[in-house]
Short mmCIF file of C-alpha atoms in Angstrom, two decimals:
data_model
loop_
_atom_site.label_atom_id
_atom_site.label_comp_id
_atom_site.label_asym_id
_atom_site.label_seq_id
_atom_site.Cartn_x
_atom_site.Cartn_y
_atom_site.Cartn_z
CA MET A 1 6.63 -13.71 47.88
CA LYS A 2 7.20 -10.34 46.20
CA ILE A 3 5.16 -9.41 43.15
CA GLU A 4 8.22 -9.14 40.90
CA ASN A 5 9.08 -12.76 41.71
CA ILE A 6 5.63 -14.10 40.75
CA LYS A 7 5.83 -14.79 37.03
CA THR A 8 3.70 -17.91 36.58
CA PHE A 9 0.21 -19.02 37.52
CA GLY A 10 1.66 -21.73 39.77
CA GLN A 11 3.70 -19.22 41.77
CA LEU A 12 0.59 -17.04 42.10
CA LYS A 13 -1.37 -19.93 43.62
CA GLU A 14 1.52 -20.79 45.94
CA ALA A 15 1.54 -17.19 47.18
CA GLY A 16 -2.10 -17.63 48.23
CA TYR A 17 -3.44 -14.83 46.06
CA GLN A 18 -7.22 -14.46 46.25
CA SER A 19 -8.96 -13.08 43.19
CA LYS A 20 -11.93 -10.73 43.59
CA SER A 21 -14.11 -8.53 41.41
CA ILE A 22 -13.31 -4.84 40.92
CA LYS A 23 -16.43 -3.77 42.84
CA ASP A 24 -15.43 -5.94 45.80
CA GLU A 25 -11.91 -4.57 45.54
CA LEU A 26 -13.18 -0.97 45.71
CA ARG A 27 -15.55 -1.86 48.52
CA ASP A 28 -12.88 -3.58 50.65
CA ASN A 29 -10.33 -0.80 50.20
CA LEU A 30 -12.94 1.86 50.99
CA ILE A 31 -13.93 0.04 54.17
CA GLN A 32 -10.28 -0.02 55.22
CA LYS A 33 -9.88 3.71 54.56
CA ILE A 34 -13.02 4.57 56.50
CA LYS A 35 -11.87 2.43 59.45
CA ASN A 36 -8.47 4.18 59.41
CA ASN A 37 -10.08 7.64 59.10
CA GLU A 38 -8.16 8.25 55.89
CA PRO A 39 -9.46 10.73 53.27
CA THR A 40 -11.07 8.89 50.36
CA PHE A 41 -11.14 11.66 47.76
CA GLU A 42 -8.22 13.99 48.43
CA GLY A 43 -8.22 17.41 46.78
CA ILE A 44 -12.02 17.56 46.55
CA HIS A 45 -13.40 20.46 48.59
CA GLY A 46 -16.98 21.28 49.52
CA TYR A 47 -18.34 17.76 49.06
CA GLU A 48 -17.40 16.39 52.49
CA THR A 49 -20.98 16.21 53.77
CA THR A 50 -22.88 15.94 50.49
CA VAL A 51 -21.41 14.21 47.45
CA ILE A 52 -18.61 12.13 49.00
CA PRO A 53 -20.85 10.28 51.51
CA GLU A 54 -23.24 9.41 48.66
CA LEU A 55 -20.36 8.23 46.51
CA GLU A 56 -19.02 6.08 49.34
CA ARG A 57 -22.46 4.53 49.84
CA ALA A 58 -22.64 3.72 46.11
CA ILE A 59 -19.23 2.02 46.23
CA LEU A 60 -20.22 0.04 49.32
CA SER A 61 -23.37 -1.02 47.45
CA ARG A 62 -21.24 -2.12 44.47
CA HIS A 63 -23.21 0.14 42.12
CA ASN A 64 -22.45 1.63 38.75
CA ILE A 65 -22.65 5.39 39.18
CA ASN A 66 -23.97 8.42 37.31
CA LEU A 67 -22.56 11.79 38.43
CA LEU A 68 -25.11 14.42 37.48
CA GLY A 69 -24.20 18.08 37.62
CA LEU A 70 -23.43 21.30 35.78
CA ARG A 71 -20.07 21.94 34.17
CA GLY A 72 -17.06 22.53 36.37
CA GLN A 73 -18.31 20.52 39.36
CA ALA A 74 -15.40 18.04 39.54
CA LYS A 75 -17.39 15.09 38.14
CA THR A 76 -14.50 13.71 36.08
CA ARG A 77 -12.05 14.45 38.90
CA LEU A 78 -14.13 12.33 41.28
CA ALA A 79 -14.22 9.46 38.79
CA ARG A 80 -10.45 9.56 38.30
CA LEU A 81 -9.81 9.60 42.05
CA MET A 82 -11.68 6.31 42.41
CA VAL A 83 -8.55 4.67 41.02
CA THR A 84 -6.89 5.28 44.40
CA LEU A 85 -9.34 2.78 45.94
CA LEU A 86 -8.07 -0.05 43.72
CA ASP A 87 -5.39 -2.56 44.74
CA GLU A 88 -1.95 -1.36 43.68
CA TYR A 89 -1.38 -4.36 41.36
CA ILE A 90 -3.52 -7.20 40.04
CA PRO A 91 -2.32 -10.31 38.13
CA VAL A 92 -3.31 -10.79 34.47
CA VAL A 93 -2.66 -13.51 31.93
CA GLU A 94 0.38 -12.26 30.02
CA GLY A 95 -0.53 -11.16 26.49
CA SER A 96 -4.30 -11.00 27.05
CA GLU A 97 -6.01 -8.10 25.27
CA ILE A 98 -8.68 -7.87 27.93
CA HIS A 99 -6.65 -8.30 31.14
CA ASP A 100 -7.87 -11.83 31.88
CA ASP A 101 -7.89 -12.90 35.51
CA PRO A 102 -5.88 -16.18 35.54
CA PHE A 103 -8.34 -17.62 38.08
CA HIS A 104 -11.37 -16.68 35.95
CA PRO A 105 -10.30 -16.44 32.29
CA ILE A 106 -12.99 -15.21 29.88
CA SER A 107 -11.22 -14.83 26.53
CA ARG A 108 -10.48 -17.72 24.19
CA TYR A 109 -6.79 -16.76 24.20
CA ALA A 110 -6.46 -17.00 27.99
CA LYS A 111 -8.49 -20.19 28.29
CA GLU A 112 -6.41 -22.00 25.66
CA LEU A 113 -3.14 -20.73 27.14
CA LEU A 114 -4.09 -21.92 30.62
CA GLN A 115 -5.22 -25.26 29.22
CA VAL A 116 -1.91 -25.79 27.42
CA LYS A 117 0.55 -24.37 29.98
CA GLY A 118 -1.35 -24.81 33.24
CA ASP A 119 0.71 -23.63 36.19
CA GLU A 120 3.45 -22.44 33.81
CA THR A 121 1.11 -19.84 32.27
CA PRO A 122 3.01 -16.51 32.33
CA ILE A 123 1.57 -13.82 34.59
CA GLY A 124 1.86 -10.05 34.24
CA TRP A 125 0.98 -7.34 36.77
CA LEU A 126 -1.33 -4.43 36.06
CA HIS A 127 -0.90 -1.23 38.10
CA ARG A 128 -3.95 0.65 39.36
CA GLU A 129 -3.09 3.67 37.17
CA GLU A 130 -3.54 1.47 34.09
CA ARG A 131 -6.99 0.39 35.21
CA PHE A 132 -8.82 3.54 34.20
CA ALA A 133 -10.39 4.15 30.80
CA GLU A 134 -12.29 7.23 29.74
CA LYS A 135 -14.39 8.05 26.70
CA LEU A 136 -15.99 11.37 25.87
CA ALA A 137 -19.41 10.70 24.40
CA THR A 138 -19.63 12.33 20.98
CA PRO A 139 -22.22 11.83 18.23
CA ASP A 140 -19.71 9.97 16.03
CA VAL A 141 -19.07 7.16 18.56
CA THR A 142 -20.06 3.76 17.13
CA VAL A 143 -20.83 0.38 18.66
CA ALA A 144 -17.65 -0.91 17.02
CA ASP A 145 -15.62 1.74 18.90
CA ILE A 146 -16.84 0.86 22.36
CA ILE A 147 -17.92 -2.80 22.07
CA GLY A 148 -16.06 -4.28 19.10
CA ASP A 149 -16.50 -5.59 15.57
CA VAL A 150 -15.36 -8.25 13.13
CA ASP A 151 -11.89 -7.44 11.77
CA PRO A 152 -11.60 -8.58 8.12
CA ILE A 153 -7.84 -7.99 8.09
CA LYS A 154 -7.38 -10.28 11.09
CA ALA A 155 -9.59 -12.88 9.41
CA ALA A 156 -7.48 -12.73 6.24
CA ASN A 157 -4.14 -12.89 8.06
CA LEU A 158 -5.20 -15.80 10.25
CA LYS A 159 -7.11 -17.47 7.38
CA LEU A 160 -10.22 -17.76 9.51
CA SER A 161 -13.86 -17.54 8.56
CA TYR A 162 -16.07 -14.77 9.89
CA ALA A 163 -17.83 -17.41 12.01
CA ASP A 164 -14.69 -17.80 14.17
CA ASP A 165 -14.65 -15.59 17.26
CA ARG A 166 -10.91 -15.03 16.86
CA VAL A 167 -11.64 -12.50 14.09
CA ILE A 168 -13.25 -10.13 16.60
CA HIS A 169 -11.52 -6.82 17.31
CA TYR A 170 -12.38 -5.78 20.84
CA GLY A 171 -13.59 -2.23 21.47
CA MET A 172 -12.74 0.10 24.35
CA ILE A 173 -15.00 -1.52 26.93
CA PRO A 174 -13.73 -5.12 26.64
CA ARG A 175 -10.16 -3.80 26.61
CA ALA A 176 -10.93 -2.04 29.89
CA ASN A 177 -11.96 -5.29 31.60
CA ARG A 178 -11.22 -5.23 35.35
CA SER A 179 -11.01 -1.43 35.21
CA ILE A 180 -13.04 1.68 35.94
CA PHE A 181 -14.66 2.84 32.70
CA VAL A 182 -15.90 6.43 32.51
CA ILE A 183 -18.23 7.78 29.84
CA ASN A 184 -18.30 11.57 30.03
CA GLU A 185 -21.37 13.55 28.91
CA LEU A 186 -23.55 10.45 28.56
CA PRO A 187 -26.55 12.30 27.00
CA ASP A 188 -24.37 13.10 23.96
CA LEU A 189 -24.13 9.38 23.21
CA GLN A 190 -26.65 8.40 20.54
CA ALA A 191 -29.63 6.43 21.83
CA ARG A 192 -28.73 3.32 19.79
CA ILE A 193 -25.25 3.31 21.36
CA GLN A 194 -26.75 3.68 24.83
CA VAL A 195 -28.90 0.62 24.07
CA ALA A 196 -25.70 -1.34 23.37
CA LEU A 197 -24.72 -0.79 27.02
CA PHE A 198 -27.80 -2.52 28.45
CA ASN A 199 -26.33 -6.01 28.61
CA ILE A 200 -22.97 -4.84 29.88
CA LEU A 201 -24.55 -3.04 32.82
CA GLN A 202 -27.12 -5.68 33.72
CA GLU A 203 -25.57 -9.01 32.75
CA GLY A 204 -21.92 -8.01 32.49
CA ASP A 205 -21.53 -9.47 29.00
CA ILE A 206 -21.25 -8.20 25.41
CA GLN A 207 -22.59 -9.26 22.03
CA ILE A 208 -20.71 -8.58 18.81
CA ARG A 209 -22.21 -8.97 15.33
CA GLY A 210 -24.50 -11.82 16.34
CA PHE A 211 -21.70 -14.00 17.74
CA LYS A 212 -22.78 -16.36 20.48
CA LEU A 213 -20.08 -14.87 22.61
CA ARG A 214 -20.43 -14.25 26.30
CA LEU A 215 -17.74 -12.22 27.95
CA PRO A 216 -18.67 -11.68 31.62
CA LEU A 217 -16.71 -8.46 31.94
CA ASP A 218 -15.72 -7.28 35.40
CA MET A 219 -16.02 -3.49 35.43
CA LEU A 220 -17.23 -0.46 37.30
CA PHE A 221 -19.00 2.07 35.10
CA VAL A 222 -19.04 5.75 36.01
CA PHE A 223 -21.07 8.12 33.85
CA THR A 224 -21.10 11.91 33.96
CA ALA A 225 -23.98 13.99 32.66
CA ASN A 226 -25.29 17.54 32.67
CA PRO A 227 -28.90 17.85 33.88
CA GLU A 228 -29.82 20.61 31.46
CA ASP A 229 -30.35 20.37 27.74
CA TYR A 230 -28.56 23.59 26.79
CA THR A 231 -26.93 22.19 23.64
CA ASN A 232 -28.29 19.98 20.88
CA ARG A 233 -27.84 16.94 23.07
CA GLY A 234 -30.18 14.06 23.61
CA SER A 235 -30.99 12.44 26.91
CA ILE A 236 -30.24 9.27 28.82
CA VAL A 237 -32.63 6.58 27.65
CA THR A 238 -34.86 5.35 30.47
CA PRO A 239 -33.84 1.64 30.45
CA LEU A 240 -30.19 2.71 30.76
CA LYS A 241 -31.00 4.97 33.71
CA ASP A 242 -32.76 2.00 35.28
CA ARG A 243 -29.58 -0.06 35.09
CA ILE A 244 -27.38 2.55 36.80
CA GLY A 245 -27.32 1.80 40.52
CA SER A 246 -26.75 5.28 41.99
CA GLN A 247 -27.26 8.75 40.58
CA ILE A 248 -25.39 11.40 42.55
CA LEU A 249 -25.99 15.14 42.23
CA THR A 250 -22.92 17.39 42.34
CA HIS A 251 -22.98 21.12 43.12
CA TYR A 252 -20.90 24.30 43.16
CA PRO A 253 -19.09 25.51 46.33
CA ILE A 254 -21.56 27.00 48.79
CA ASP A 255 -19.18 29.51 50.40
CA ILE A 256 -16.23 31.70 49.47
CA GLU A 257 -13.77 29.84 51.73
CA THR A 258 -14.33 26.57 49.86
CA ALA A 259 -14.21 28.31 46.47
CA ARG A 260 -10.87 29.90 47.41
CA LEU A 261 -9.42 26.54 48.40
CA ILE A 262 -10.35 25.12 44.99
CA THR A 263 -8.98 28.10 43.08
CA GLU A 264 -5.67 28.18 44.95
CA GLN A 265 -5.27 24.43 44.51
CA GLU A 266 -6.05 24.37 40.79
CA ALA A 267 -4.61 27.66 39.50
CA LYS A 268 -1.35 27.23 37.59
CA VAL A 269 0.77 29.97 39.11
CA VAL A 270 4.44 30.17 38.11
CA SER A 271 7.07 30.64 40.80
CA GLY A 272 7.97 34.15 39.56
CA GLN A 273 4.42 35.33 40.15
CA LYS A 274 4.34 33.85 43.65
CA GLU A 275 7.59 35.61 44.55
CA HIS A 276 6.88 39.05 43.10
CA ILE A 277 3.11 39.53 43.36
CA MET A 278 1.19 39.82 46.61
CA VAL A 279 -2.53 39.06 46.59
CA PRO A 280 -4.55 40.44 49.54
CA ASP A 281 -7.18 38.18 51.08
CA LEU A 282 -9.85 40.68 50.08
CA ALA A 283 -8.80 40.36 46.42
CA LYS A 284 -9.16 36.57 46.62
CA ASP A 285 -12.58 36.87 48.23
CA LEU A 286 -13.67 39.41 45.65
CA LEU A 287 -12.63 37.13 42.80
CA GLU A 288 -14.77 34.29 44.18
CA GLN A 289 -17.68 36.63 44.88
CA ILE A 290 -17.68 37.61 41.19
CA VAL A 291 -18.36 33.96 40.32
CA PHE A 292 -21.16 33.78 42.91
CA GLU A 293 -22.67 36.92 41.39
CA ALA A 294 -22.46 35.36 37.93
CA ARG A 295 -24.43 32.32 39.10
CA ASP A 296 -27.20 34.61 40.35
CA SER A 297 -27.11 37.12 37.51
CA GLU A 298 -30.29 37.68 35.50
CA TYR A 299 -28.14 38.15 32.40
CA ILE A 300 -26.51 34.71 32.61
CA ASP A 301 -28.19 31.40 31.84
CA ALA A 302 -28.29 29.58 35.18
CA LYS A 303 -29.17 26.31 33.43
CA SER A 304 -25.78 26.16 31.75
CA GLY A 305 -23.95 26.83 35.00
CA VAL A 306 -20.87 28.92 35.76
CA SER A 307 -17.90 26.61 35.96
CA ALA A 308 -15.34 26.62 38.78
CA ARG A 309 -12.83 27.01 35.94
CA LEU A 310 -13.94 30.63 35.67
CA SER A 311 -12.42 31.60 39.02
CA ILE A 312 -9.31 29.52 38.31
CA THR A 313 -8.53 31.17 34.97
CA ALA A 314 -9.61 34.58 36.33
CA PHE A 315 -7.09 34.23 39.17
CA GLU A 316 -4.37 33.36 36.67
CA ASN A 317 -5.33 36.38 34.55
CA LEU A 318 -5.40 38.64 37.60
CA LEU A 319 -1.83 37.71 38.49
CA SER A 320 -0.72 38.11 34.88
CA THR A 321 -2.32 41.57 34.72
CA ALA A 322 -0.40 42.65 37.82
CA GLU A 323 2.78 41.01 36.51
CA ARG A 324 2.58 42.76 33.13
CA ARG A 325 1.94 46.12 34.80
CA ALA A 326 4.93 45.66 37.13
CA LEU A 327 7.21 44.62 34.26
CA LYS A 328 6.28 47.69 32.21
CA ALA A 329 6.74 49.97 35.23
CA GLY A 330 10.03 48.34 36.25
CA ASP A 331 8.79 47.28 39.70
CA GLU A 332 10.38 44.22 41.29
CA GLN A 333 7.50 43.72 43.73
CA THR A 334 3.86 44.66 43.39
CA MET A 335 0.48 44.04 44.91
CA VAL A 336 -2.69 43.25 43.02
CA ARG A 337 -4.79 46.38 42.54
CA LEU A 338 -8.52 46.55 42.18
CA SER A 339 -8.01 48.17 38.77
CA ASP A 340 -6.21 44.94 37.75
CA PHE A 341 -9.58 43.19 37.88
CA VAL A 342 -10.32 44.64 34.45
CA GLY A 343 -7.84 42.00 33.23
CA ILE A 344 -10.10 39.12 34.28
CA ILE A 345 -12.91 40.10 31.90
CA PRO A 346 -11.61 37.79 29.10
CA SER A 347 -11.86 34.89 31.58
CA ILE A 348 -15.50 35.72 32.29
CA VAL A 349 -16.89 36.37 28.81
CA GLY A 350 -15.74 33.02 27.45
CA LYS A 351 -17.20 30.96 30.28
CA VAL A 352 -20.75 32.22 30.67
CA GLU A 353 -23.82 31.65 28.52
CA LEU A 354 -25.81 34.88 28.26
CA VAL A 355 -29.59 35.02 28.03
CA TYR A 356 -31.19 37.37 25.49
CA GLU A 357 -31.01 40.41 27.82
CA GLY A 358 -27.34 39.68 28.46
CA GLU A 359 -26.60 39.55 24.75
CA GLN A 360 -28.27 42.95 24.40
CA GLU A 361 -26.08 44.39 27.16
CA GLY A 362 -22.91 42.84 25.74
CA ALA A 363 -20.67 40.22 27.33
CA ALA A 364 -17.91 42.66 28.36
CA LEU A 365 -20.34 45.04 30.07
CA VAL A 366 -22.04 42.14 31.90
CA ALA A 367 -18.62 40.97 33.11
CA TYR A 368 -17.66 44.50 34.23
CA ASN A 369 -20.95 44.87 36.10
CA LEU A 370 -20.32 41.56 37.90
CA ILE A 371 -17.20 43.10 39.44
CA GLY A 372 -19.30 45.99 40.70
CA GLU A 373 -21.96 43.68 42.13
CA ALA A 374 -19.31 41.65 43.95
CA ILE A 375 -17.91 44.84 45.51
CA LYS A 376 -21.39 45.87 46.67
CA THR A 377 -21.98 42.44 48.23
CA LEU A 378 -18.66 42.24 50.10
CA PHE A 379 -18.33 45.86 51.20
CA PRO A 380 -20.71 45.68 54.24
CA THR A 381 -18.66 42.81 55.70
CA TYR A 382 -15.62 45.11 55.94
CA PHE A 383 -17.07 48.59 56.44
CA PRO A 384 -20.37 50.17 57.59
CA LYS A 385 -23.18 49.82 55.11
CA ILE A 386 -23.71 52.74 52.75
CA GLU A 387 -27.39 53.60 52.81
CA LYS A 388 -29.08 54.57 49.56
CA LEU A 389 -31.06 57.29 51.28
CA LYS A 390 -30.12 59.40 54.27
CA LYS A 391 -31.76 62.19 56.18
CA GLN A 392 -30.68 65.76 55.60
CA ASP A 393 -27.71 66.76 57.78
CA GLU A 394 -27.23 63.10 58.83
CA GLU A 395 -23.54 62.26 59.10
CA THR A 396 -22.02 59.09 57.65
CA PRO A 397 -18.52 57.56 57.98
CA TYR A 398 -17.88 58.43 54.34
CA ASP A 399 -18.67 62.16 54.37
CA ASP A 400 -15.01 63.17 54.66
CA VAL A 401 -14.02 61.01 51.69
CA VAL A 402 -16.82 62.41 49.54
CA SER A 403 -15.94 65.96 50.61
CA TRP A 404 -12.32 65.38 49.67
CA PHE A 405 -13.41 64.49 46.14
CA PHE A 406 -15.81 67.46 46.03
CA ASN A 407 -12.76 69.72 46.38
CA GLN A 408 -10.89 67.98 43.54
CA LYS A 409 -12.23 69.99 40.63
CA ASP A 410 -10.16 68.11 38.05
CA GLY A 411 -10.99 64.67 39.38
CA PHE A 412 -8.66 62.03 40.72
CA GLU A 413 -6.95 59.63 38.31
CA ILE A 414 -5.31 56.27 39.00
CA LEU A 415 -3.32 55.39 35.90
CA ASP A 416 -2.67 51.74 35.05
CA ASP A 417 1.04 52.33 34.47
CA PHE A 418 1.72 54.02 37.81
CA ARG A 419 4.75 52.55 39.54
CA GLU A 420 4.10 51.02 42.93
CA LYS A 421 5.54 54.07 44.73
CA GLU A 422 3.39 56.52 42.72
CA TYR A 423 0.28 54.42 43.26
CA ARG A 424 0.75 54.35 47.02
CA GLN A 425 1.57 58.04 47.28
CA LEU A 426 -1.57 58.89 45.35
CA LEU A 427 -3.85 56.82 47.60
CA ASP A 428 -2.06 58.13 50.71
CA SER A 429 -3.00 61.66 49.61
CA ILE A 430 -6.66 60.83 50.41
CA SER A 431 -6.22 61.13 54.18
CA PRO A 432 -9.87 60.31 55.10
CA LEU A 433 -9.26 56.78 53.76
CA ASP A 434 -6.60 56.21 56.43
CA ASP A 435 -9.09 57.24 59.12
CA LEU A 436 -11.69 54.78 57.77
CA ILE A 437 -9.30 51.86 57.64
CA GLY A 438 -7.79 52.72 61.04
CA LYS A 439 -11.24 52.70 62.61
CA TYR A 440 -12.87 49.70 60.92
CA GLN A 441 -9.87 47.54 59.87
CA PRO A 442 -7.25 48.29 62.54
CA GLU A 443 -5.56 44.88 62.27
CA LEU A 444 -5.03 45.10 58.52
CA PRO A 445 -1.35 44.79 57.45
CA LYS A 446 0.04 48.03 56.02
CA GLU A 447 0.72 46.39 52.64
CA GLU A 448 -2.94 45.47 52.18
CA THR A 449 -4.35 48.88 53.07
CA TYR A 450 -3.82 50.14 49.51
CA PHE A 451 -6.10 47.53 48.01
CA GLU A 452 -8.73 48.37 50.62
CA LYS A 453 -8.41 52.08 49.88
CA GLU A 454 -9.17 51.44 46.24
CA PHE A 455 -11.92 49.03 47.33
CA ILE A 456 -13.60 51.87 49.29
CA LEU A 457 -13.45 54.17 46.26
CA TRP A 458 -15.03 51.56 43.96
CA ALA A 459 -17.71 50.83 46.59
CA LEU A 460 -18.57 54.54 46.87
CA VAL A 461 -19.04 54.52 43.11
CA GLU A 462 -21.32 51.46 43.24
CA PHE A 463 -23.41 53.12 45.97
CA LYS A 464 -23.63 56.35 43.91
CA GLN A 465 -21.53 58.47 46.28
CA LEU A 466 -18.79 59.00 43.69
CA SER A 467 -18.63 58.66 39.92
CA LYS A 468 -16.05 56.66 38.01
CA PHE A 469 -14.89 56.90 34.43
CA ARG A 470 -12.74 54.25 32.80
CA PHE A 471 -10.45 55.48 30.03
CA THR A 472 -7.58 53.94 28.06
CA GLU A 473 -4.82 54.88 30.50
CA GLY A 474 -6.64 54.27 33.76
CA THR A 475 -9.60 55.22 35.97
CA GLN A 476 -10.88 58.61 37.07
CA PHE A 477 -12.91 59.16 40.26
CA LYS A 478 -14.98 62.32 40.81
CA ASP A 479 -17.67 63.75 43.01
CA PRO A 480 -20.85 63.14 40.99
CA TYR A 481 -22.32 66.57 41.73
CA GLY A 482 -19.25 68.75 41.95
CA SER A 483 -19.13 69.56 38.24
CA PHE A 484 -22.76 70.75 38.26
CA ILE A 485 -22.27 73.05 41.24
CA SER A 486 -19.02 74.50 39.93
CA GLY A 487 -20.54 75.00 36.50
CA ILE A 488 -17.85 72.93 34.74
#
């Protein structure tokens, strides 16, 4: 019998429906997915051999779960994806505030309705998407909000005394019965509120205002928490920790390839940008390397973490910088330039917590220096390493480039508002760059050579072979010693 045809408790029993708890439901569906080699948490990258196996073991163990990790590590995303492991529909007693299972009613309303109507009790169907509830833990959350309280208005309207359990107004947790309930940032929840969760986690019941009321709720709890106390937050009280079955540590991507997958999946890029702006692979790698540099920077508080959202918003800003430049220049098509990376600085400064030394340097300068550090880190994977010291008369692959700049007494300027044609002609004028790319990156598509040419120039600056000056209209590159020798 089809679900839409089952409208009474009697029809449900005739159909042979077997009721089961949410944790058994998740467990059974996960087992089926594993047997069929189906992905369990689609869209989550970098956790295939670490977090996801631990999460699957926790579900198989029927545990409540605490996801512990720094910001931007997909903790909430993981919790929301657990909904896909639920049955598509489950039956509920029609009109029940707490999604009563008709086979195991727990509310007074459902029990009385089943007693009066029996097999004619109306049945509704709850979709898996409606079986997810989420609460951000904030200091103003009360027990009444999440558990429930006596409702004086209901008591007055129904002319009931406060001793009658029908005057209770259920909070968020009872209303999420037979659902996944997520509490984000658990340490922010006041200790006395955390204490109110003890019975729910251990015994599966709730107590409201001294009522002798036992509601054996059927729920899976997922908590998220940050391991570091970098705000005025509290901590998870020990007895509550003891009642959480599995604590799973999340982490940031461990390589650039995984980080790129996440960024490209999550970045909100409009179709016009996709059509008119080309992004070289090196630019994408460089963007992710900037985030890796930020996580290792001595100026940034590692305890607070550097969220994956940084690279996502930085990528969006990078495309917008290139788009704005192309619009002002009147170019239909453009490619991201290395000078466009200046446009991602607003995405960096708002997403990192600086230590004292970083505050002294200034957020914008720290962000700008991260770009330089990322260039230094990636450069040796594309071109020969630039040694800090070299013997006298020792030749290097970059001598011709440096000599070219030595002969440019007035410097070499790349203006931000150069049209695409002007930009390419200017870089093509530095002929030693073509020789470098031809020798060390012979398979590189012609379109991407211009980004790599600029990449070489910035790298030579970072390794002190050239000097660079950023001004309002663009960037100037010069030989660092030429002005002294010429007397300018």
